[in-house]
Short mmCIF file of C-alpha atoms in Angstrom, two decimals:
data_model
loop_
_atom_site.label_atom_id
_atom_site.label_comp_id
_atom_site.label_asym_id
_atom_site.label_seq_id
_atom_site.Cartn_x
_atom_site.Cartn_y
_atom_site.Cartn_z
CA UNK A 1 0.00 0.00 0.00
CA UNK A 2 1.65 3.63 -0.52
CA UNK A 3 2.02 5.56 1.89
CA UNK A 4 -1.06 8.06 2.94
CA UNK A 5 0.18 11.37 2.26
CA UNK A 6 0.98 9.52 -1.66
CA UNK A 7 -2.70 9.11 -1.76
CA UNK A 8 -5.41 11.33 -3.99
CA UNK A 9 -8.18 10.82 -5.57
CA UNK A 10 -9.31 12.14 -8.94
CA UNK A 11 -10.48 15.23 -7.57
CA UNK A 12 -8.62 18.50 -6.95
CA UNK A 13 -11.66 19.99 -4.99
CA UNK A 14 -11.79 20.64 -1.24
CA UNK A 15 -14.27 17.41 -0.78
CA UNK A 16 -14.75 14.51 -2.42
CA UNK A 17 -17.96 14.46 -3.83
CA UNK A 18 -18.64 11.15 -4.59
CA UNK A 19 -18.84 10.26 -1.36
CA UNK A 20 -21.12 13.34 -0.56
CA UNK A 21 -23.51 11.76 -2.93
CA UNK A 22 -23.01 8.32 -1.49
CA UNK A 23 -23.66 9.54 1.73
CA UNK A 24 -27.17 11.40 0.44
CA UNK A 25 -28.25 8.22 -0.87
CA UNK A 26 -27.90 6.46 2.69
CA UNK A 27 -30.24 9.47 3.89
CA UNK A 28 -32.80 8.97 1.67
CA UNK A 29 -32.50 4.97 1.99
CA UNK A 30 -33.05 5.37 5.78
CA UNK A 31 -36.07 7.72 5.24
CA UNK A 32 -37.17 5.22 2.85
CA UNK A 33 -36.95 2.24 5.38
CA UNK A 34 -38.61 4.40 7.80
CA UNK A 35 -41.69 6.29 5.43
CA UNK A 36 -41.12 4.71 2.36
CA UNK A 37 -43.77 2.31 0.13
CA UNK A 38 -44.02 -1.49 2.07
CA UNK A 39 -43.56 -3.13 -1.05
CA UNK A 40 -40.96 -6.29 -1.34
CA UNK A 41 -38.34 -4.87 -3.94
CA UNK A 42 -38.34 -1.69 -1.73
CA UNK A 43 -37.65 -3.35 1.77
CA UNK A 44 -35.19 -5.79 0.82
CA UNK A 45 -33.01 -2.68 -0.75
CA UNK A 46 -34.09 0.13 2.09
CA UNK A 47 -33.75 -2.13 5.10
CA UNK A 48 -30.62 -2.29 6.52
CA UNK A 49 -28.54 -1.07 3.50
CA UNK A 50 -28.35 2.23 4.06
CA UNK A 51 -27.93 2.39 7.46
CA UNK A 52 -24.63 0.13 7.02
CA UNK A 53 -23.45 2.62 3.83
CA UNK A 54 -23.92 5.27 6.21
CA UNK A 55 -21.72 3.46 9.05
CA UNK A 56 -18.95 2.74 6.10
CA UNK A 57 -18.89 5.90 5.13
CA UNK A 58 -18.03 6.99 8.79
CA UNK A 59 -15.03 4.75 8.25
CA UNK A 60 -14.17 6.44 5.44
CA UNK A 61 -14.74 9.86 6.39
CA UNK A 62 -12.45 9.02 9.99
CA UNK A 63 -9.50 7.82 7.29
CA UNK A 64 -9.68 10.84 5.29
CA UNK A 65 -10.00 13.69 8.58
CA UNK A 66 -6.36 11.39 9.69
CA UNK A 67 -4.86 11.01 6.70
CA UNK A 68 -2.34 14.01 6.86
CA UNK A 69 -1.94 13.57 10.78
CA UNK A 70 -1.10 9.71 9.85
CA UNK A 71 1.50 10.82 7.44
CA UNK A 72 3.15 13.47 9.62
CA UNK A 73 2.62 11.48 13.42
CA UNK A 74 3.63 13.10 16.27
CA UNK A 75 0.88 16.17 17.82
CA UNK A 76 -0.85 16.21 15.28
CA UNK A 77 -1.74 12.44 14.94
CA UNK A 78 -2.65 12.90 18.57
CA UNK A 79 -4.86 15.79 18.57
CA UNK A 80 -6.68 14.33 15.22
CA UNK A 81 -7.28 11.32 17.22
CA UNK A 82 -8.75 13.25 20.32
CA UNK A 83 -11.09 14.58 17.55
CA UNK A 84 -12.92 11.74 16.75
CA UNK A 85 -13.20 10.58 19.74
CA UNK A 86 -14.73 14.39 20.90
CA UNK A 87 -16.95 13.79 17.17
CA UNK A 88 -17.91 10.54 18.74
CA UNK A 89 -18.98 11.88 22.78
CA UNK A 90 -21.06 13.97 21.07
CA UNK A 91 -22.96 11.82 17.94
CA UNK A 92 -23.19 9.14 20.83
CA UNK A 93 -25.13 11.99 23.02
CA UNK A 94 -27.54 12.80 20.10
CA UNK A 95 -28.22 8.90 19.51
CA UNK A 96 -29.08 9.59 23.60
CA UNK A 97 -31.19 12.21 23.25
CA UNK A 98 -32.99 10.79 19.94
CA UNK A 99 -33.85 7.52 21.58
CA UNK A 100 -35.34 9.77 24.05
CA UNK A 101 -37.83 11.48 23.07
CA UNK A 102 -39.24 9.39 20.22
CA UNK A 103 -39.50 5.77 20.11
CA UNK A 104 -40.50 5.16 16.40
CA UNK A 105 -37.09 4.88 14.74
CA UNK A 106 -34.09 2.98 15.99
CA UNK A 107 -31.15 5.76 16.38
CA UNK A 108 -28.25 4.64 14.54
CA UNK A 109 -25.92 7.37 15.50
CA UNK A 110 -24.63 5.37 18.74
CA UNK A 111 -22.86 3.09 16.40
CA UNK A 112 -22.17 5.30 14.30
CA UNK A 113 -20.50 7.62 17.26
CA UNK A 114 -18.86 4.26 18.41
CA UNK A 115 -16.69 4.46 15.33
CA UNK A 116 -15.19 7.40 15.58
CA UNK A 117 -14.92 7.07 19.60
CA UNK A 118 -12.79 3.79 19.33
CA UNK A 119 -11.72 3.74 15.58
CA UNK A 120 -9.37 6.55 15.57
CA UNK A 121 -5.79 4.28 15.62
CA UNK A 122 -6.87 1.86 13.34
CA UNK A 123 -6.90 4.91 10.26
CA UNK A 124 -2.63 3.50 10.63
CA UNK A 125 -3.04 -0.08 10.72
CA UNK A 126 -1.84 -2.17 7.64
CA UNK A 127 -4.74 -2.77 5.41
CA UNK A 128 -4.51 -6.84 6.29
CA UNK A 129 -4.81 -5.94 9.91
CA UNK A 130 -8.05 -3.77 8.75
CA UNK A 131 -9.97 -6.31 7.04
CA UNK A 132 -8.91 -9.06 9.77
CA UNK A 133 -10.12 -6.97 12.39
CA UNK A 134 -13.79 -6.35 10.25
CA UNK A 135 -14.01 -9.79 9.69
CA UNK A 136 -13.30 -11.12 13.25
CA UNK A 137 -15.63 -8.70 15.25
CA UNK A 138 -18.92 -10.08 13.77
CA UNK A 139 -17.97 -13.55 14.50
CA UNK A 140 -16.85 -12.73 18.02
CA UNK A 141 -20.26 -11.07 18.38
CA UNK A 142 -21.60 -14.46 18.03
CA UNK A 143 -19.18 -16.34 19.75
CA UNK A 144 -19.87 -13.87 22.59
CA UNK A 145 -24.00 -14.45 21.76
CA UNK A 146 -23.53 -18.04 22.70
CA UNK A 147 -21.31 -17.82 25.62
CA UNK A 148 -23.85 -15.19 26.91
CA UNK A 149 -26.92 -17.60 26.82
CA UNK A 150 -28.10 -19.12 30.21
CA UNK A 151 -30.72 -21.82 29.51
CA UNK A 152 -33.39 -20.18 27.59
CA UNK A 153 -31.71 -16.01 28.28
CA UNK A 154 -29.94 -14.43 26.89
CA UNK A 155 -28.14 -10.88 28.59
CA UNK A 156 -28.68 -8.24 26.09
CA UNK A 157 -25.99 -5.87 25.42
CA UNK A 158 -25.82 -3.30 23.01
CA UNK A 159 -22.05 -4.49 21.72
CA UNK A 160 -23.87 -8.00 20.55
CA UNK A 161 -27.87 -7.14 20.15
CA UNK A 162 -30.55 -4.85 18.97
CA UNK A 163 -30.66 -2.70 16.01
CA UNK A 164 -27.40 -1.91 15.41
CA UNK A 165 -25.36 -4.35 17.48
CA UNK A 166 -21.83 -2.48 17.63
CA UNK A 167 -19.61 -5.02 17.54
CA UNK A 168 -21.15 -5.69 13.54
CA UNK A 169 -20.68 -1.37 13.49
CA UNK A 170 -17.10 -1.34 14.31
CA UNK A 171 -16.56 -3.74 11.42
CA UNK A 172 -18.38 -1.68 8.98
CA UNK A 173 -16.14 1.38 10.25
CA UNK A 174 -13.22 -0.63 9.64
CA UNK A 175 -14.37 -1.72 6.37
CA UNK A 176 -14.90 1.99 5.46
CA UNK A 177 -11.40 2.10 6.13
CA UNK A 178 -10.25 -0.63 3.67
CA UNK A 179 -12.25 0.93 0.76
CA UNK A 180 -10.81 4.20 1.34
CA UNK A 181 -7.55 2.72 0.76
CA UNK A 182 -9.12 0.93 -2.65
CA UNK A 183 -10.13 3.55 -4.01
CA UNK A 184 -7.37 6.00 -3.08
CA UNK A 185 -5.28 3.79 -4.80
CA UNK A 186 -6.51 4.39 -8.66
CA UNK A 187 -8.92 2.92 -11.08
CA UNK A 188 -6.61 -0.84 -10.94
CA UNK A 189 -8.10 -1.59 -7.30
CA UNK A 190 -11.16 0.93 -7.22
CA UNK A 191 -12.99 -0.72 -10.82
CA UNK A 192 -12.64 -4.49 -9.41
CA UNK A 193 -14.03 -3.80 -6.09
CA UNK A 194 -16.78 -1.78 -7.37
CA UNK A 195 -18.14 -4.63 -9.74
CA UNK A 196 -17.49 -7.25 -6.73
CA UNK A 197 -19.10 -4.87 -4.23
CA UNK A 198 -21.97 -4.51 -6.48
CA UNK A 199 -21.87 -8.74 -7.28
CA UNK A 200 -22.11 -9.27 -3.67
CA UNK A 201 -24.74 -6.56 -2.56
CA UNK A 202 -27.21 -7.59 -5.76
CA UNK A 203 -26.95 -11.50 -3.93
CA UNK A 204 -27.97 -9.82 -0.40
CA UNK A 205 -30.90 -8.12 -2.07
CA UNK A 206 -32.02 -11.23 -3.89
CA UNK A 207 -31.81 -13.52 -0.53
CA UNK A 208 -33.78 -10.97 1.38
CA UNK A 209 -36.41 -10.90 -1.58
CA UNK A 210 -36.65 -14.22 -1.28
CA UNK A 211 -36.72 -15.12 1.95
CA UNK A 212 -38.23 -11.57 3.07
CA UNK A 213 -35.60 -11.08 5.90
CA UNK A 214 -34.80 -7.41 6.62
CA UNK A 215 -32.12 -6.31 9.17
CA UNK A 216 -29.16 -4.18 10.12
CA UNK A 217 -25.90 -7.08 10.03
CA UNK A 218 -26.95 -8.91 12.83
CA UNK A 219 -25.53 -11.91 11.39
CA UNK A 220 -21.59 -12.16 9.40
CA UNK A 221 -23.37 -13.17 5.80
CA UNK A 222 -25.64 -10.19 6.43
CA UNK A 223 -22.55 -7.67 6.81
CA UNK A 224 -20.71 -9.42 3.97
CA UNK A 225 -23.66 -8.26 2.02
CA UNK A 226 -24.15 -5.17 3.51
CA UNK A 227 -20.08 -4.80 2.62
CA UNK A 228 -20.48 -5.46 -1.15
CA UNK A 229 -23.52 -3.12 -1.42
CA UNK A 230 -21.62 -0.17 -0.11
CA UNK A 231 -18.87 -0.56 -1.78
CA UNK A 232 -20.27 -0.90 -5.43
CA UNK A 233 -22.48 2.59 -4.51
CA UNK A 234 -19.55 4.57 -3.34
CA UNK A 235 -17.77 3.06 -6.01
CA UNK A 236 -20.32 4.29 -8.76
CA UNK A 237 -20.84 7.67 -7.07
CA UNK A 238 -17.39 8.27 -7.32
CA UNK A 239 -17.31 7.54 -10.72
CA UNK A 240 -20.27 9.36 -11.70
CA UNK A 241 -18.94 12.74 -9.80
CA UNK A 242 -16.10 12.66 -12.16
CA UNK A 243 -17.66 14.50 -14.76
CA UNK A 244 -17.95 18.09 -14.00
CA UNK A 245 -21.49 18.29 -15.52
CA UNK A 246 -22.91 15.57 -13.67
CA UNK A 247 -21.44 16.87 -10.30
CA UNK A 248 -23.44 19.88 -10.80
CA UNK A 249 -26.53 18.39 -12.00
CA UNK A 250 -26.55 16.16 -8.54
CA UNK A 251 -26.00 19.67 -6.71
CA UNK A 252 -29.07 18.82 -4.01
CA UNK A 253 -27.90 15.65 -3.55
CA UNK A 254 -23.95 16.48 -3.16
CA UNK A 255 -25.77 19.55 -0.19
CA UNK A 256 -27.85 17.02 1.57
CA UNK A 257 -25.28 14.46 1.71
CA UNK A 258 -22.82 17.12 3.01
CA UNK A 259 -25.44 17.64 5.85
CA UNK A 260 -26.63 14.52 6.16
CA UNK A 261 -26.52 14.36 10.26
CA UNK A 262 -28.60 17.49 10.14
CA UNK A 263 -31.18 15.88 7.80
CA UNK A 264 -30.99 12.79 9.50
CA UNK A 265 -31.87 14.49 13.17
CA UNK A 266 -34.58 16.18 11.71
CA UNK A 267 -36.37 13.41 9.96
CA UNK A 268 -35.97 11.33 13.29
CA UNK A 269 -37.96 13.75 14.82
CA UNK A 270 -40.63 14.89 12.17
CA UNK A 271 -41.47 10.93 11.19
CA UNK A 272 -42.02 10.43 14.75
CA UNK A 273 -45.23 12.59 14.05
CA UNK A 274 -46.96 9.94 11.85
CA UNK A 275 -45.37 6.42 13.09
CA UNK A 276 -45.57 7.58 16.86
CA UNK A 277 -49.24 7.66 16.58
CA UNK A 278 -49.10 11.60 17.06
CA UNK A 279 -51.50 12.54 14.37
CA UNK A 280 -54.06 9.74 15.09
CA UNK A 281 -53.81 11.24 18.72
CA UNK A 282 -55.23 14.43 17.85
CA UNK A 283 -58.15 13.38 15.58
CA UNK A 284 -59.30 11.10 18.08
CA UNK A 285 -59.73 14.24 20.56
CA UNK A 286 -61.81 15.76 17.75
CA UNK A 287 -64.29 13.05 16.40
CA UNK A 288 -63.41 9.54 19.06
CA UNK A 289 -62.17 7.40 15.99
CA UNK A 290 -58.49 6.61 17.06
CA UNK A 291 -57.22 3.82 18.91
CA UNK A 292 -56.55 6.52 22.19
CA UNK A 293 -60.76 6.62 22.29
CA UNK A 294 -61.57 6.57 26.34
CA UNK A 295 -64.38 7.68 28.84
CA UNK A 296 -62.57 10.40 30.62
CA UNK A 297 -66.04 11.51 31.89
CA UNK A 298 -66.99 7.85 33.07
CA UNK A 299 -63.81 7.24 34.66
CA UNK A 300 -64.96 6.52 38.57
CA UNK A 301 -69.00 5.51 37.21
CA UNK A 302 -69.86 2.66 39.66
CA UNK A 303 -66.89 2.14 41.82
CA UNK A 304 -67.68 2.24 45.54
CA UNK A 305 -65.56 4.12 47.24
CA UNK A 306 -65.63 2.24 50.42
CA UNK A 307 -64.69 -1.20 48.53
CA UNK A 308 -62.13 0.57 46.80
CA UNK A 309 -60.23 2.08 49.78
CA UNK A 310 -60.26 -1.35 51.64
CA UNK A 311 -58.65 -3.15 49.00
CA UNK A 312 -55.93 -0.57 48.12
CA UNK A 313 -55.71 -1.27 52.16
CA UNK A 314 -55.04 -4.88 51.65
CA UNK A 315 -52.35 -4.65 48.94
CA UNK A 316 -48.47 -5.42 49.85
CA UNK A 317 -46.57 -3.78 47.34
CA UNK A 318 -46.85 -1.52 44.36
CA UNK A 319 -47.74 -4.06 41.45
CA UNK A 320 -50.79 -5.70 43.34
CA UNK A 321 -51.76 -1.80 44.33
CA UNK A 322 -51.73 -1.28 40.25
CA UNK A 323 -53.43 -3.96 39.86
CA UNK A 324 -56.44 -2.98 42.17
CA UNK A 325 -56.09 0.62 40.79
CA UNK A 326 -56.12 -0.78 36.90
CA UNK A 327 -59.44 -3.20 37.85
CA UNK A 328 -61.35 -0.99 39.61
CA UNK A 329 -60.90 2.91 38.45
CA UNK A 330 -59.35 2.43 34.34
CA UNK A 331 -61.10 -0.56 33.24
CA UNK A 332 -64.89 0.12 33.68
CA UNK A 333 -64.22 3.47 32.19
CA UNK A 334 -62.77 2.79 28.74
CA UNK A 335 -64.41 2.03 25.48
CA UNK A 336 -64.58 -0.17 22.63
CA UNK A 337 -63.08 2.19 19.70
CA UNK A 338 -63.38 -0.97 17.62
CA UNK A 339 -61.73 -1.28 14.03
CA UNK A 340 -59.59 1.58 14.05
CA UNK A 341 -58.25 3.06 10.62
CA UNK A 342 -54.34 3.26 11.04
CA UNK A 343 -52.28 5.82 8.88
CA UNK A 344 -52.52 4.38 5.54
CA UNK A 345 -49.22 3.38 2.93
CA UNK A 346 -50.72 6.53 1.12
CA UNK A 347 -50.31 9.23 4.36
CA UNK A 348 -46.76 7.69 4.79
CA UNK A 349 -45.57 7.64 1.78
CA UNK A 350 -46.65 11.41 0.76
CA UNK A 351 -44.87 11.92 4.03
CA UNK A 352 -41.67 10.57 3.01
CA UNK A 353 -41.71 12.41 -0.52
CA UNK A 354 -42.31 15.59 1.24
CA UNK A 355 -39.14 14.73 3.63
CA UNK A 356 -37.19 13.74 0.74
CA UNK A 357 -38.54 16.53 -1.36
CA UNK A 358 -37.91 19.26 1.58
CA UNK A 359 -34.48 18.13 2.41
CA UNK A 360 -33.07 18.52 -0.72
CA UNK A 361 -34.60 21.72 -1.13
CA UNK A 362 -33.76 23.27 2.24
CA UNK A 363 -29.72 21.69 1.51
CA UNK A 364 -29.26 23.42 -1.50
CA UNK A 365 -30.53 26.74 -0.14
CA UNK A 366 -28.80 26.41 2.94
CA UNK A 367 -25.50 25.22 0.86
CA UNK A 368 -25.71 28.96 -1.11
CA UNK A 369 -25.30 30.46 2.26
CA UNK A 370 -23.13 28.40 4.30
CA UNK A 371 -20.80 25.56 3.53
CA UNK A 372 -21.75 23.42 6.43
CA UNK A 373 -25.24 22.36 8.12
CA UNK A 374 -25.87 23.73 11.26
CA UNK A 375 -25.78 20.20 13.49
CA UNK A 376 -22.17 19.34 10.75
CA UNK A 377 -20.26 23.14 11.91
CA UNK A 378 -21.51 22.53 15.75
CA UNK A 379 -20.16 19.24 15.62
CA UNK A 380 -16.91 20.61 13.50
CA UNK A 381 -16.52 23.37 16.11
CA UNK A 382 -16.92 21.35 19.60
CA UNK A 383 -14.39 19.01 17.96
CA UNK A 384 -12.01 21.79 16.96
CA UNK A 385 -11.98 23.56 20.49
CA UNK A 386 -11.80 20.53 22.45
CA UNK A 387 -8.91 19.39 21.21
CA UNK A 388 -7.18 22.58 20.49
CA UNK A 389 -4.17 23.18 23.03
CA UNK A 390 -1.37 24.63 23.82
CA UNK A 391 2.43 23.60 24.26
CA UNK A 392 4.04 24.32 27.27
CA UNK A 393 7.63 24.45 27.81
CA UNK A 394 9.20 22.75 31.16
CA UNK A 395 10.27 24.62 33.62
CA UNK A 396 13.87 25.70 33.69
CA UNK A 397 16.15 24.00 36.48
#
């Protein structure tokens, strides 16, 4: 492999647009999985894809912030390395917050955070020590799965389980890493893995078609696909970017990819309106046919008082005192709303058109005026300040 600060790509602009478009295209594939039409074609490509793109592009991206500071060592390597891991404190913090007040989408920026928090030395690792690493973690994941089980439980932990199991995310950040190196190194290596990568990722699609398994790499074959597919997209959007005409025709997508964690937070939170249930909420206050239909009025009809106050007497703890509360005061009171209408694949996917539709929009205005989103030069900034310092000299004798 040369040597990083021998690497370029065929671009002489500030940022690398392919990947800018790459990354826009793992935006829209996550609001897709989220809002998008629940047809088979569009599931097998939206679910689970994207969301791994987007974690080996974070591989990618931490390679090219360290590839000067990995050529040059010394302070600098150190206080690159002290900003990931400040970039990752704080994406981890926003996954936080995210899975806080919504419940409708799983957050991927944890992972994603978890990458740049833990990823930072690898960016000087020989490339066989790279893709070693990626493959190992996902197998240890389920090595770890099995050791984990007692009998018929198994303890949960976010390195091995749900969504975005981080173990399987650290490999796709390492990945990232190997295909930055790829295609750094010139059409020889970058054409190959491309076709591969797109081989590979065209199987995944096809077995979850087929067998109508979605998912985010919970299992090795799954990140193998999820591997090939991101590699044969970055792969083409770098080679469609190379053309000066086409790089300005994809303008809106080149601006929303550039502030794709600003897009991402706010479709989080605006497609927790319709899949939290939010909008069914309010038209069941107006005409009683949601699912959230009650008697607010009838709440206490019937229930003697007296009866009441000596069973809550007789309770020992709080779940039979719930219990007593839930049978005698809730239960009576609440009505039948019977077949309820839920938000049809209509409302949603209008929903996700306007999202998709808006974003790009509201990118390439904001792009005229600033060169950063507002979430990417808050993040940029924190990073920059925490890690900015000065040297001191020692003390004379």
């Amino acid at each position: 492999m040369p040597p990083l600060s021998t690497m370029s790509f065929p671009s002489t602009r500030t940022r690398i647009d392919g990947f800018d478009l790459a990354r826009a295209l793992a935006i829209i594939g996550m609001m897709t999985a989220h809002l998008g039409p629940d047809l088979p074609w569009v599931n097998a490509l939206s679910n689970g894809f994207p969301s791994a793109l987007f974690a080996v592009l974070a591989g990618v991206s931490l390679s090219l912030m360290n590839s000067k500071a990995d050529a040059t060592g010394g302070a600098a390597l150190a206080q690159a390395r002290h900003r990931a891991m400040i970039r990752g404190v704080v994406l981890v913090g926003i996954g936080m917050i995210l899975s806080t007040v919504q419940v409708a989408i799983a957050v991927v920026l944890g992972s994603i955070g978890a990458i740049y928090l833990v990823l930072g030395p690898c960016t000087r690792w020989r490339t066989c020590w790279l893709m070693t690493a990626a493959v190992a973690l996902p197998v240890l994941g389920i090595a770890l799965s099995f050791y984990l089980t007692i009998g018929e439980t198994v303890i949960e932990s976010p390195l091995l389980a749900g969504a975005y199991p981080i173990l399987n995310w650290l490999a796709y950040g390492l990945f990232g890493m190997v295909l930055y190196r790829a295609f750094s190194a010139g059409a020889r290596a970058a054409v190959p893995v491309t076709v591969i990568g797109l081989l590979v990722g065209g199987v995944g699609v096809w077995q979850r078609h087929l067998t109508g398994e979605l998912g985010h790499g919970e299992n090795p074959l799954d990140v193998v696909y999820s591997w090939g597919m991101s590699a044969g997209v970055i792969g083409l959007c770098l080679l469609v970017t190379r053309p000066q005409i086409l790089t300005k025709a994809l303008y809106p997508l080149r601006s929303l990819g550039i502030m794709a964690l600003t897009v991402y937070v706010a479709h989080v939170l605006t497609a927790a309106i319709p899949l939290g249930g939010y909008l069914d909420f309010q038209q069941s206050m107006k005409d009683d046919s949601a699912v959230y239909t009650d008697s607010p009025a009838d709440l206490y009809a019937g229930v003697d008082f007296e009866e009441y106050r000596n069973r809550v007497a007789r309770t020992h703890d709080w779940e039979e005192y719930m219990k007593v509360e839930s049978t005698m005061l809730f239960e009576p009171g609440i009505s039948d709303p019977g077949v309820q209408k839920l938000p049809s694949g209509n409302e949603l996917t209008a929903w996700w058109l306007g999202s998709i539709g808006f974003s790009l929009l509201a990118c390439s205005l904001w792009r005229g005026w600033r060169p950063r989103g507002p979430l990417e030069e808050g993040l940029r900034r924190i990073a920059y300040r925490g890690s900015t310092y000065k040297e001191v000299s020692p003390p004379s004798a």
